[in-house]
XYZ file of C-alpha atoms in Angstrom:
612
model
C -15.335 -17.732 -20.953
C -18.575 -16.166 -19.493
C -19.217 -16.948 -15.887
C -22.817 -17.303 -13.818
C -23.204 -15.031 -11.182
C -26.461 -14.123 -9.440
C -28.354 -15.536 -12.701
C -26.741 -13.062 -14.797
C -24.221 -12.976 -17.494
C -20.562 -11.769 -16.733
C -18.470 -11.020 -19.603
C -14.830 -11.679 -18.489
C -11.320 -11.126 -19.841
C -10.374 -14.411 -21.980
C -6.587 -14.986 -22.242
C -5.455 -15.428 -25.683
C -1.891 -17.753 -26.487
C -0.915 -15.398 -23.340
C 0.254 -12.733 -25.154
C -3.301 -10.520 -24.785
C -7.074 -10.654 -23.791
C -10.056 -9.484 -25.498
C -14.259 -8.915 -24.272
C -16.042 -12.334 -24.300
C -19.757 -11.549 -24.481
C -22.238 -14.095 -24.405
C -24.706 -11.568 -26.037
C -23.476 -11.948 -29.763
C -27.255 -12.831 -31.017
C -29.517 -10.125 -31.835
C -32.123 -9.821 -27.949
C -35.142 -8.623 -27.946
C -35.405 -5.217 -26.914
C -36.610 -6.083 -23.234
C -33.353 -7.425 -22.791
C -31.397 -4.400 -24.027
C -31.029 -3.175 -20.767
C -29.596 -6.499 -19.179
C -26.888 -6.089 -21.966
C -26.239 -2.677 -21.027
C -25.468 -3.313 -17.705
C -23.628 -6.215 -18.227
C -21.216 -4.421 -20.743
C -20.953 -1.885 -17.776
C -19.894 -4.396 -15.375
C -17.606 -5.915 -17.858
C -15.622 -2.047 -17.932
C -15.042 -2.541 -14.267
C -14.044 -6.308 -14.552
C -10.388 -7.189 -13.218
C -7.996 -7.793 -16.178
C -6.147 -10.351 -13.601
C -7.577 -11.275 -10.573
C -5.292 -12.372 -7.641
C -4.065 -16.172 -8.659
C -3.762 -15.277 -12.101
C -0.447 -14.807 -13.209
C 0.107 -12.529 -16.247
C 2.452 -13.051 -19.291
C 6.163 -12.491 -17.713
C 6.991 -8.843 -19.634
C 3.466 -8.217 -18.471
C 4.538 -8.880 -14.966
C 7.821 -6.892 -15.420
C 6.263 -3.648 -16.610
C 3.375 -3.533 -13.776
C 6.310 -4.455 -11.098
C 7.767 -1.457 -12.371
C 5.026 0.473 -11.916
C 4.484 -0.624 -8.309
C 7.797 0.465 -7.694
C 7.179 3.847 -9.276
C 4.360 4.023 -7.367
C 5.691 3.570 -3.833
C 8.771 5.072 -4.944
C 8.047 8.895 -3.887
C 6.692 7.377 -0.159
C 9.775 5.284 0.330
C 12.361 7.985 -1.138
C 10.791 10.764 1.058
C 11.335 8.504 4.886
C 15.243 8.343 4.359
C 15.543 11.942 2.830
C 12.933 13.582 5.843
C 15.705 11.643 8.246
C 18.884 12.997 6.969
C 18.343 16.767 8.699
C 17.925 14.974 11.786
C 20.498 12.421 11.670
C 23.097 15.437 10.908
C 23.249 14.047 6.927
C 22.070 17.249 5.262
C 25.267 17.573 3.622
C 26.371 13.648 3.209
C 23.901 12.878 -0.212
C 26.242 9.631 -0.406
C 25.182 8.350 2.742
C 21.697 9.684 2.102
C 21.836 7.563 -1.088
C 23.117 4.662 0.738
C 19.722 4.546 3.219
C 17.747 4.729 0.279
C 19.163 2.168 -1.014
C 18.847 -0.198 2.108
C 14.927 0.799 2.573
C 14.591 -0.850 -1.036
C 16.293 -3.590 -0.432
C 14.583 -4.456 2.678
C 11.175 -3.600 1.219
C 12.112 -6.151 -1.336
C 12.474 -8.872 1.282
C 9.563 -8.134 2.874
C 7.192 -7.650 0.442
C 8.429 -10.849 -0.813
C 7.492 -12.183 2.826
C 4.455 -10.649 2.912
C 3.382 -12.235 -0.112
C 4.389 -15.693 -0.214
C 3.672 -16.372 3.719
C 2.167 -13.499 4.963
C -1.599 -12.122 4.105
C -0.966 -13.308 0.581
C -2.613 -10.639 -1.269
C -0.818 -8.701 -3.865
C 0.492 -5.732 -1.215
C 3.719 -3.998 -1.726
C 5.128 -3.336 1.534
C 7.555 -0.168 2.258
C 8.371 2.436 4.572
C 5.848 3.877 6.925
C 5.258 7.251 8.058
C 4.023 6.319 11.248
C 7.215 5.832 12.443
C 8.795 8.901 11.106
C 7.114 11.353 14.247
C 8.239 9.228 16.579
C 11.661 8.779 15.178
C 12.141 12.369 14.795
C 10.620 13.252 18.259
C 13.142 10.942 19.892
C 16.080 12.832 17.874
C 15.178 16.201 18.678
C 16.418 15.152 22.575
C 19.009 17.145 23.833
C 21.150 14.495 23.818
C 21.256 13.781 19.858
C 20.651 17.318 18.140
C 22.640 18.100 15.591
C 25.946 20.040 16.574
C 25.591 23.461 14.477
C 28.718 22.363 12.142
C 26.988 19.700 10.499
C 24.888 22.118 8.979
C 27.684 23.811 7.381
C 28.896 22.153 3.976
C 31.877 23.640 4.393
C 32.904 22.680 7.824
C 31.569 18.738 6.782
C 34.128 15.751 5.887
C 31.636 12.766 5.414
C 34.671 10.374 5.758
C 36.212 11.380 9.505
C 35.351 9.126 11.925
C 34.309 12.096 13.919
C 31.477 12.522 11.531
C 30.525 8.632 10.483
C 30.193 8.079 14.538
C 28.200 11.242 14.684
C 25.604 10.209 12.377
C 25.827 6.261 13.332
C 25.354 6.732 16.840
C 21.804 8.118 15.938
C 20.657 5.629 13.494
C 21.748 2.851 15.936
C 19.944 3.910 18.470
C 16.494 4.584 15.977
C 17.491 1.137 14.801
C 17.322 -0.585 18.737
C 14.310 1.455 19.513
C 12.778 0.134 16.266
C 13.602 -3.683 16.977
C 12.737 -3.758 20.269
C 8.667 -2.699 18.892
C 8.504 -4.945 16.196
C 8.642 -7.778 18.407
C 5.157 -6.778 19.873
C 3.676 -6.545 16.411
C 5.289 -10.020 15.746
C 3.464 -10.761 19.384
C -0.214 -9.620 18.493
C -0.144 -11.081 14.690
C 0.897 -14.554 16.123
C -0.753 -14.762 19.043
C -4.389 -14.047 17.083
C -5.151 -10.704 18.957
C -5.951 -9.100 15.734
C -7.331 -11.960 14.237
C -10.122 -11.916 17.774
C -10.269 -8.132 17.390
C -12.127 -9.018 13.954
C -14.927 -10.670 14.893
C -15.987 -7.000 16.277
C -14.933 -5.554 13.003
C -17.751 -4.580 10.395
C -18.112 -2.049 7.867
C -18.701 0.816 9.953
C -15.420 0.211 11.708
C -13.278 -0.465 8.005
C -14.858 2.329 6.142
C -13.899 5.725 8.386
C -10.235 3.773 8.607
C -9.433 3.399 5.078
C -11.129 6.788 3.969
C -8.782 8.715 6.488
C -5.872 6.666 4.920
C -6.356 8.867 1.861
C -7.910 11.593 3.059
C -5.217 13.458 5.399
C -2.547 12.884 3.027
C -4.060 15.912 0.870
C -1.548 17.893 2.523
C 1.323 16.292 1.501
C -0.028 15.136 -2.215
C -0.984 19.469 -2.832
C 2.919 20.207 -1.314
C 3.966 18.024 -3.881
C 1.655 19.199 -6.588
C 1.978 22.336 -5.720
C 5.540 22.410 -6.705
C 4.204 23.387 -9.924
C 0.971 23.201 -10.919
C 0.629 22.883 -14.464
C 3.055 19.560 -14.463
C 1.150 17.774 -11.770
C -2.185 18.744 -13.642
C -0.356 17.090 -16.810
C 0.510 14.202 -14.918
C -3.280 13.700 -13.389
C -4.362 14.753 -16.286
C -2.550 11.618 -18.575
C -3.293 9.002 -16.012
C -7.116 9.798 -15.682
C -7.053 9.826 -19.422
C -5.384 6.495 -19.764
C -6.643 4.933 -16.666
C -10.655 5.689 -17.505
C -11.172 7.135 -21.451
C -8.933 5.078 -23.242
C -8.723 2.021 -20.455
C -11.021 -0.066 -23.016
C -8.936 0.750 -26.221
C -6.726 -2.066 -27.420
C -3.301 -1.066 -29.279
C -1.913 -3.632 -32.132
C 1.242 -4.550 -30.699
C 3.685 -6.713 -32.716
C 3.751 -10.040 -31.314
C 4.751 -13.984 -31.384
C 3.402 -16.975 -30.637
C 4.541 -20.785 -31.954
C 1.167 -20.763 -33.309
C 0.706 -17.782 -35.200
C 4.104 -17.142 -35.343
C 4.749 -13.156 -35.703
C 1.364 -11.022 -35.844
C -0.190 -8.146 -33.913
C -2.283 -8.226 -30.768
C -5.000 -6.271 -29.248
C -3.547 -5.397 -25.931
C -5.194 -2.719 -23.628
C -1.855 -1.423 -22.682
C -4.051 2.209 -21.329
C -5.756 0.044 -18.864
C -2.825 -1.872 -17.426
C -0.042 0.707 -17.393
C -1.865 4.029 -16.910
C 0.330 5.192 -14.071
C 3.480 4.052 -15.447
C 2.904 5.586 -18.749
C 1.407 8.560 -16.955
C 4.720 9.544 -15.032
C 6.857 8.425 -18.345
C 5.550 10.913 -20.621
C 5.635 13.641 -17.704
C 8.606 13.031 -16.946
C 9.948 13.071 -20.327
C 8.164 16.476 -20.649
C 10.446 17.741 -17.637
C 13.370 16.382 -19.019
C 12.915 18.252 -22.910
C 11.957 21.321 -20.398
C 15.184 21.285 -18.205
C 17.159 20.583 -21.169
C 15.413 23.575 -23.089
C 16.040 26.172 -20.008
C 11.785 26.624 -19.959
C 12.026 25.807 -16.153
C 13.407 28.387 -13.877
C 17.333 27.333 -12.700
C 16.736 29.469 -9.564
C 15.750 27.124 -6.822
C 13.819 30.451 -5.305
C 11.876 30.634 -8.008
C 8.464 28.633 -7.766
C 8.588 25.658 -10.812
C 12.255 24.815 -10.045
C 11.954 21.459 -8.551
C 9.796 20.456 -11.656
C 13.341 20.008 -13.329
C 15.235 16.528 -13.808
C 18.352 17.667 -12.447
C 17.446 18.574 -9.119
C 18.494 15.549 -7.713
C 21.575 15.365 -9.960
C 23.976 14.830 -7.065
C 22.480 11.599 -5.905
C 22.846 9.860 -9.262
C 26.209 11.391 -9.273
C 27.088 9.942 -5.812
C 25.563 6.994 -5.384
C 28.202 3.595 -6.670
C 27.027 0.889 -9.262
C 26.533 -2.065 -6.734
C 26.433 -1.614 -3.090
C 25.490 -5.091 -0.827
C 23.392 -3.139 2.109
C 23.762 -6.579 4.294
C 22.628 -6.400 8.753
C 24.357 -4.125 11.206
C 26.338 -2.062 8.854
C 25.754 0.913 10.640
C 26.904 -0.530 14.229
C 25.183 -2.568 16.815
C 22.366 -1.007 17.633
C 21.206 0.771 20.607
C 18.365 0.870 22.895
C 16.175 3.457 24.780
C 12.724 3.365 26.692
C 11.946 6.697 25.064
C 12.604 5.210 21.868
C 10.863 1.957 22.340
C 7.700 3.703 23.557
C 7.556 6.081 21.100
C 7.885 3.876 18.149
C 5.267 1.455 20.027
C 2.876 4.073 19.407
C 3.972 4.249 15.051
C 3.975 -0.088 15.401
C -0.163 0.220 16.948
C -1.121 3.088 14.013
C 0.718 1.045 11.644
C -1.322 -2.409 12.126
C -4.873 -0.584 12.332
C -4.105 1.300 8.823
C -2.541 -2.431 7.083
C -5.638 -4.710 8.723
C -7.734 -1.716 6.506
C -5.570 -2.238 3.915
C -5.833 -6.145 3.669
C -9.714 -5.171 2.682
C -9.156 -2.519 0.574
C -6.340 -4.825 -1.869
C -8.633 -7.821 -1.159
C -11.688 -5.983 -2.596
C -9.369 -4.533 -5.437
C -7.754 -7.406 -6.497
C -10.948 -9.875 -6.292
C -9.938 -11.809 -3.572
C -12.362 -12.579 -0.636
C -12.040 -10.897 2.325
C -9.329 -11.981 4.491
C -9.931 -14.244 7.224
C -8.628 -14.251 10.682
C -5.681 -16.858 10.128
C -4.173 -14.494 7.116
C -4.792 -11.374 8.880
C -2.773 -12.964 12.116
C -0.262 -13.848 9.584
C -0.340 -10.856 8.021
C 0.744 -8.249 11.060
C 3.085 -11.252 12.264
C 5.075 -11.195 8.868
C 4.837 -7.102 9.062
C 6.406 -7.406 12.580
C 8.973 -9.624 11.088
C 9.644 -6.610 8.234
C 10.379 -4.164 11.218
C 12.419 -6.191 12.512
C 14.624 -6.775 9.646
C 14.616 -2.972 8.889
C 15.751 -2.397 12.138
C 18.611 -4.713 11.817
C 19.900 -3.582 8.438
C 19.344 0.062 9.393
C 16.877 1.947 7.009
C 16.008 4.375 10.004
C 12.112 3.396 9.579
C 9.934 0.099 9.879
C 8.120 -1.228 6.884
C 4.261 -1.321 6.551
C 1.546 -2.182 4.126
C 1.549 0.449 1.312
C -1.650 2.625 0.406
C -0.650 4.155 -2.687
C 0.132 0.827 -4.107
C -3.789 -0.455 -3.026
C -4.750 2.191 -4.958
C -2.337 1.237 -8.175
C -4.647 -1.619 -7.928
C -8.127 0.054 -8.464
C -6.633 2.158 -11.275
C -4.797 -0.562 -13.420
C -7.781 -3.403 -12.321
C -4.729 -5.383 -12.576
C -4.714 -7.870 -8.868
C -2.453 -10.557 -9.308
C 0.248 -10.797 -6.610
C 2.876 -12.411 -8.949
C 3.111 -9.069 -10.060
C 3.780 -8.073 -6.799
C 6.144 -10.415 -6.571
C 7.952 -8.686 -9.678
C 7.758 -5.538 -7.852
C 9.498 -7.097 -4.682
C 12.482 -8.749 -6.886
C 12.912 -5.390 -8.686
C 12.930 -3.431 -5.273
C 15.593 -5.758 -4.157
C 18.075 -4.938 -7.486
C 17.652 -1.726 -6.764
C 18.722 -2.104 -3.201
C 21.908 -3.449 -5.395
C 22.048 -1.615 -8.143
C 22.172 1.694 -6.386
C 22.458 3.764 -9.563
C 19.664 2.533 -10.747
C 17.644 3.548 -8.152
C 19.223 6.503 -7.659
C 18.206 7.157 -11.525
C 14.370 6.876 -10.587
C 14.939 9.208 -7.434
C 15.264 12.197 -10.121
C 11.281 11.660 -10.936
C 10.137 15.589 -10.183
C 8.460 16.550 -7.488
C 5.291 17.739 -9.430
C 4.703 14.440 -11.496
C 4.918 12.529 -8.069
C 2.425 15.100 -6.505
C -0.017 14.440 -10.101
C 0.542 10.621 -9.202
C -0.894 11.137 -5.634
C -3.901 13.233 -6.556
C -5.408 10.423 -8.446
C -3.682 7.353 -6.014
C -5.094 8.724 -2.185
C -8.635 9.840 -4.152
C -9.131 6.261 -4.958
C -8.159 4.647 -1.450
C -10.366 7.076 0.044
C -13.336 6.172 -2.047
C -11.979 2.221 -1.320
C -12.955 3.190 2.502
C -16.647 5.099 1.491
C -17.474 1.959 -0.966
C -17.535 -0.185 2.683
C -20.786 1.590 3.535
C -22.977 -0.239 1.140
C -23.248 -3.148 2.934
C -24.450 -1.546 6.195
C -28.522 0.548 6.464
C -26.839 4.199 5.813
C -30.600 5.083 6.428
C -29.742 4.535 9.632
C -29.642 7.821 11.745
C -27.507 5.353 14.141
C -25.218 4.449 11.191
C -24.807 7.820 9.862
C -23.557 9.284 13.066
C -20.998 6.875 13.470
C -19.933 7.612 9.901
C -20.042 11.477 10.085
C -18.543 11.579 13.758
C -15.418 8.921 13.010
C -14.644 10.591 9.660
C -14.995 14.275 10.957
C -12.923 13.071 14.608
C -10.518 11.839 12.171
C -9.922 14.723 10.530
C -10.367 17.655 13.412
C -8.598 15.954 16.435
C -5.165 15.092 14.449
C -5.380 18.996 13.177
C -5.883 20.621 17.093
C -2.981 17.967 17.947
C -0.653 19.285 15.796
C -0.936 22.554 16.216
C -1.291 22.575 20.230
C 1.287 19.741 21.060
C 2.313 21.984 24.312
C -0.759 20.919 26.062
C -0.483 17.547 25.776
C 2.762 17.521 27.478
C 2.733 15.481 30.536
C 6.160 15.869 31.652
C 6.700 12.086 30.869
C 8.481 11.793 27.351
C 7.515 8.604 26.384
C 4.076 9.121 27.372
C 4.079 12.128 25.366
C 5.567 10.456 22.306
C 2.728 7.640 22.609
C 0.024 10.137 22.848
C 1.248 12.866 20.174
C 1.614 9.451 17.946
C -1.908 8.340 18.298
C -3.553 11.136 18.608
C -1.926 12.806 14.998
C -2.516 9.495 13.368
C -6.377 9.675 11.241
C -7.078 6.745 10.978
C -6.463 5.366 14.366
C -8.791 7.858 15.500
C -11.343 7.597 13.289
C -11.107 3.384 13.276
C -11.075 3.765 17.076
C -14.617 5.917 17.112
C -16.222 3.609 14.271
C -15.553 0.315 16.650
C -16.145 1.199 19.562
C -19.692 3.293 18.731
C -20.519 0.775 16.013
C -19.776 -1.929 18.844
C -21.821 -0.274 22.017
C -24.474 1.710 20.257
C -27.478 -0.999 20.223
C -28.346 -1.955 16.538
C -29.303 -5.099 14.732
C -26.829 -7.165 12.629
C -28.544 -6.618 9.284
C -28.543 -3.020 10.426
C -24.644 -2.902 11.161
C -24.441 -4.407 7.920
C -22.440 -7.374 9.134
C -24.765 -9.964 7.775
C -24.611 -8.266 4.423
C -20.547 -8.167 4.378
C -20.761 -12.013 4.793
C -23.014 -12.549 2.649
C -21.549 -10.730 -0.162
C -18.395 -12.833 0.862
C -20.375 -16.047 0.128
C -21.293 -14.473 -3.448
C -17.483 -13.537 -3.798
C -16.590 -17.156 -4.231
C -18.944 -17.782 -7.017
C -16.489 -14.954 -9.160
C -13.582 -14.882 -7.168
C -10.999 -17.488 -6.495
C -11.469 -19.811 -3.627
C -10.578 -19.013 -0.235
C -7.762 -21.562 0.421
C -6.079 -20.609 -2.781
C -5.706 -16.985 -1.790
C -4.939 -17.576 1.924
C -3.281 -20.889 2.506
C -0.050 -21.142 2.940
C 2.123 -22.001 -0.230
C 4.086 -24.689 -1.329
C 1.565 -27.085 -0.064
C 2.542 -26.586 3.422
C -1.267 -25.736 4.527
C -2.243 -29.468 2.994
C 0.059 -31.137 4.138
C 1.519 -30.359 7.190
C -1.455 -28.151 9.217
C -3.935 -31.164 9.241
C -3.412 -32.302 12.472
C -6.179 -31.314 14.469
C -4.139 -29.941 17.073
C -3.312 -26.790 14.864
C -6.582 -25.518 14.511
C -5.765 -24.023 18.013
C -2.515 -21.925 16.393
C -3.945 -18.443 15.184
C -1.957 -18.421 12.267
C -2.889 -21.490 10.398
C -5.345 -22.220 7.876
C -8.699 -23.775 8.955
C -9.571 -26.544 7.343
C -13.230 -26.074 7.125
C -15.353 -25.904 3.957
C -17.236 -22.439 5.073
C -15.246 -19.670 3.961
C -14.691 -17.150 6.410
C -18.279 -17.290 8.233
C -18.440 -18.885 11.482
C -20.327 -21.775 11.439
C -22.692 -20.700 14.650
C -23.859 -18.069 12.269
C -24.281 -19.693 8.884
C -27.598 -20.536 9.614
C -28.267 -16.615 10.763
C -26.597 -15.597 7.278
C -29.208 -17.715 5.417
C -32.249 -16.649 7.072
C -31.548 -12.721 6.410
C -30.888 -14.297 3.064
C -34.516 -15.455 3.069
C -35.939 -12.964 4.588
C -34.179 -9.728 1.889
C -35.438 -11.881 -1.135
């Protein structure tokens, strides 16, 4: 199966009875030794080739195991939100109830990456919790009016099941959850009316690559607080997925096997390169458990290495029921508040800049083209629509597009979104099955904090790789890179540590600003469009021309366009070809140019002529 790009061989992945893939190479035949070079290279390029690209669906098991390690992978993100909450909504000593939210923010991830999936963007992008939300959420909480009274901080003065506690801690995750429902619908506003989907035609490289580098990048705080935990087991962790993930990634196991045809046998399957993560956290993890079993880990939870053990979290798996339904408005009807509202306005506007840079970064990692305007539109619509349905089930957050599952992508080279899809199913079963999740929550600290070291380095690099489609021997191009990325980083830092002078005396204005102005890559995106945008410089030099170029390439190797980004179940055929629709910002275009407008095909060509 070797396929013609640019004039050159591509060795590809070829599929064998389903159960396992090998290295097609068309150079078999001795070559002269001119052409010893081409073969080098193209065995290079076939190390870096996608073992499933984005309409491929893998075996089932195969699908199974890499939805599990999505879920792993999002896991210590979406686990954190509802346990970071609990101090604030007076649960520090309710781990039942704290169990309970966790097990409603996987349920509705489930639905919604589902969603986002099938109808939304339709790339293979797990959707969960978002931090964004979280400073809002707890600045509106810290009001007078819903601190914590001092009792419920004292385990012995707390009886979870009085109704003077349950309306305690109810009353304050109703009125997060109105605040929360009441935004969403302005994210379900801008994806459906096409305001994004406009915004993009101003979008180039300059503007995607600071945004998706300072989704990585300012996380190294929380990624070394995790690590940090204890050193040596995050370093073991790191250390076993770089190992599987880029040493061994093109060694094939024999694994026993069967097929009608060759009934029981052994395959070659490259089981390093698909599951490095997953087997990276497994074997670390089983470490911790033979260490906390052993006594080799301090019992003291003052002494540094103690949350490295597997028992830690005991209580929750010891709390939590079998099967628990989490089903809409089982906390209460919810509540609403301008402060709220505006506040979490500000997570809803930080949260749609970092997912439109994270439709790129999967769509580049899963070999998809880059999304167009229609399944961008779609995209933050459906993501509005997640909110919304967090809101109204209560997980005390909204849902957003995750990072550290765009970088699962670039490390396992594994894009398909059925597997996605596996990861969305499981996520729901374990909104069900609350003991099973509450089995996974007892992952240490340490081998989460080894997971992210290697997970936010990638996404950052995801954002840098942008930058080779525009002139970065432009002085113009390299100040817009160096002055977003830098802003990025500095102005979120002074923000945080001098919130007192950006008090206005208006606290929703406040919450809005603190929001934005802490959030990296809003500020840096902001800087790279609008300098990249008013600073004169020539298309080719912007590296616009490039980006759609490359896209043009991208369909010779990649699947086509409508089969990515049309809507499923034949509903894009069939029932958007009136010509009327082409006016709604969320349908597919029928039009046999990709994404590239057709006033500038003619541009696109002539830069074509003019580089060769």
């Amino acid at each position: 199966m070797i396929q013609e790009i640019g004039g050159q061989d591509n060795p590809t992945f070829e599929i064998e009875d389903g159960n396992h893939y090998h290295i097609m190479s068309s150079y078999d035949t001795k070559l002269p030794g001119a052409v010893k070079k081409q073969k080098e290279c193209a065995i290079d390029n076939d190390r870096n080739k996608l073992a499933y690209t984005v309409t491929d669906v893998p075996p089932w098991y195969l699908c199974i195991f890499l939805g599990i390690q999505h879920y792993l992978t999002a896991l210590g993100g979406i686990v954190a939100i509802p346990l970071i909450l609990s101090k604030e909504l007076c649960l520090t000593h309710d781990p039942l109830t704290q169990s309970h939210l966790i097990s409603t923010i996987f349920f509705v991830s489930g639905i919604c990456t589902l969603l986002q999936v099938v109808f939304g963007v339709r790339l293979p992008i797990l959707q969960g919790g978002t931090f964004a939300f979280l400073t809002p959420t707890l600045a509106m909480l810290s009001l007078p009016k819903w601190q914590c009274p001092d009792w419920t901080q004292n385990a012995s003065m707390v009886n979870a099941s009085s109704p003077v506690f349950v309306e305690l801690w109810q009353s304050r995750i109703r009125e997060v959850q109105g605040a929360i429902m009441v935004a969403s619908c302005f994210q379900i506003f801008v994806g459906f009316s096409g305001l994004i989907g406009f915004l993009m035609r101003f979008i180039g490289p300059l503007t995607i690559a600071p945004t998706i580098t300072l989704i990585g990048l300012p996380l190294f705080e929380s990624a070394g607080r995790d690590a940090g935990s204890h050193w040596g087991i995050s370093a073991m962790t790191t250390f076993f997925i770089v190992l599987f993930s880029q040493y061994l990634r093109n060694v094939p196991l024999p694994i026993p096997s069967y097929s009608r045809n060759k009934k029981c046998h052994f395959s070659k399957i490259y089981l390093f390169q698909i599951f490095p993560v997953l087997l990276g956290i497994a074997i670390s993890w089983l470490i911790c458990f033979i260490l906390t079993v052993t006594n080799a880990l301090p019992s003291n939870p003052e002494t540094y290495g103690y949350f490295a053990r597997t028992d830690v979290k005991g209580d929750v798996l010891s709390q939590a029921p079998w099967f628990r339904f989490p089903y809409p408005g089982q906390w209460g009807l919810p509540t609403i508040s301008l402060a709220g509202v505006f506040g979490i306005l500000a997570g809803v506007i930080s949260s749609m800049v970092e997912s439109v840079g994270d439709y790129h970064a999967c769509a580049r990692l899963s070999g998809a083209p880059p999304p167009p305007k229609h399944a961008i539109n779609r995209g933050i619509g459906i993501e509005g629509i997640g909110c919304l349905l967090a809101g109204a089930w209560g997980t005390g957050n909204g849902t957003t597009s995750y990072s550290e599952n765009v970088g699962a992508l670039g490390i396992t080279r594994v894009g398909s979104r059925a597997v996605i899809i596996s990861g969305g199913i499981l996520m729901l079963l374990m909104g069900i099955f609350s003991k099973i999740g509450a089995v996974f929550a007892t992952i240490p600290t340490p081998v989460i904090g080894g997971m992210f070291l290697v997970m936010f380095g990638v996404i950052a690099a995801v954002g840098i790789s942008n930058l080779q489609f525009a002139d970065m021997n432009s002085s113009r191009n390299i100040f817009i890179v160096g002055f977003s990325i830098f802003s990025g980083l500095t102005i979120p830092n002074w923000v945080n540590n001098n919130t007192e002078l950006l008090q206005t005396g208006i606290i929703q204005l406040d919450q809005v600003i603190l929001v934005l102005l802490t959030t990296g890559m809003f500020v840096g995106g902001f800087f790279g469009f609008f300098l990249d945008n008013t600073i004169p410089g020539t298309k080719e030099e912007r590296g616009i021309y490039a980006w759609k170029e490359v896209h043009g390439e991208m369909s010779d190797d990649c699947p086509d366009i409508g089969d990515v980004y049309d809507l499923p179940f034949g509903i894009g055929t069939r029932f958007c070809t009136a010509s009327w629709l082409k006016y709604i910002p969320f349908c597919p275009k029928p039009v046999k140019q990709t994404s590239v407008d057709a006033q500038e095909i003619g541009e696109v060509d002539k830069y074509k002529e003019t580089v060769h």
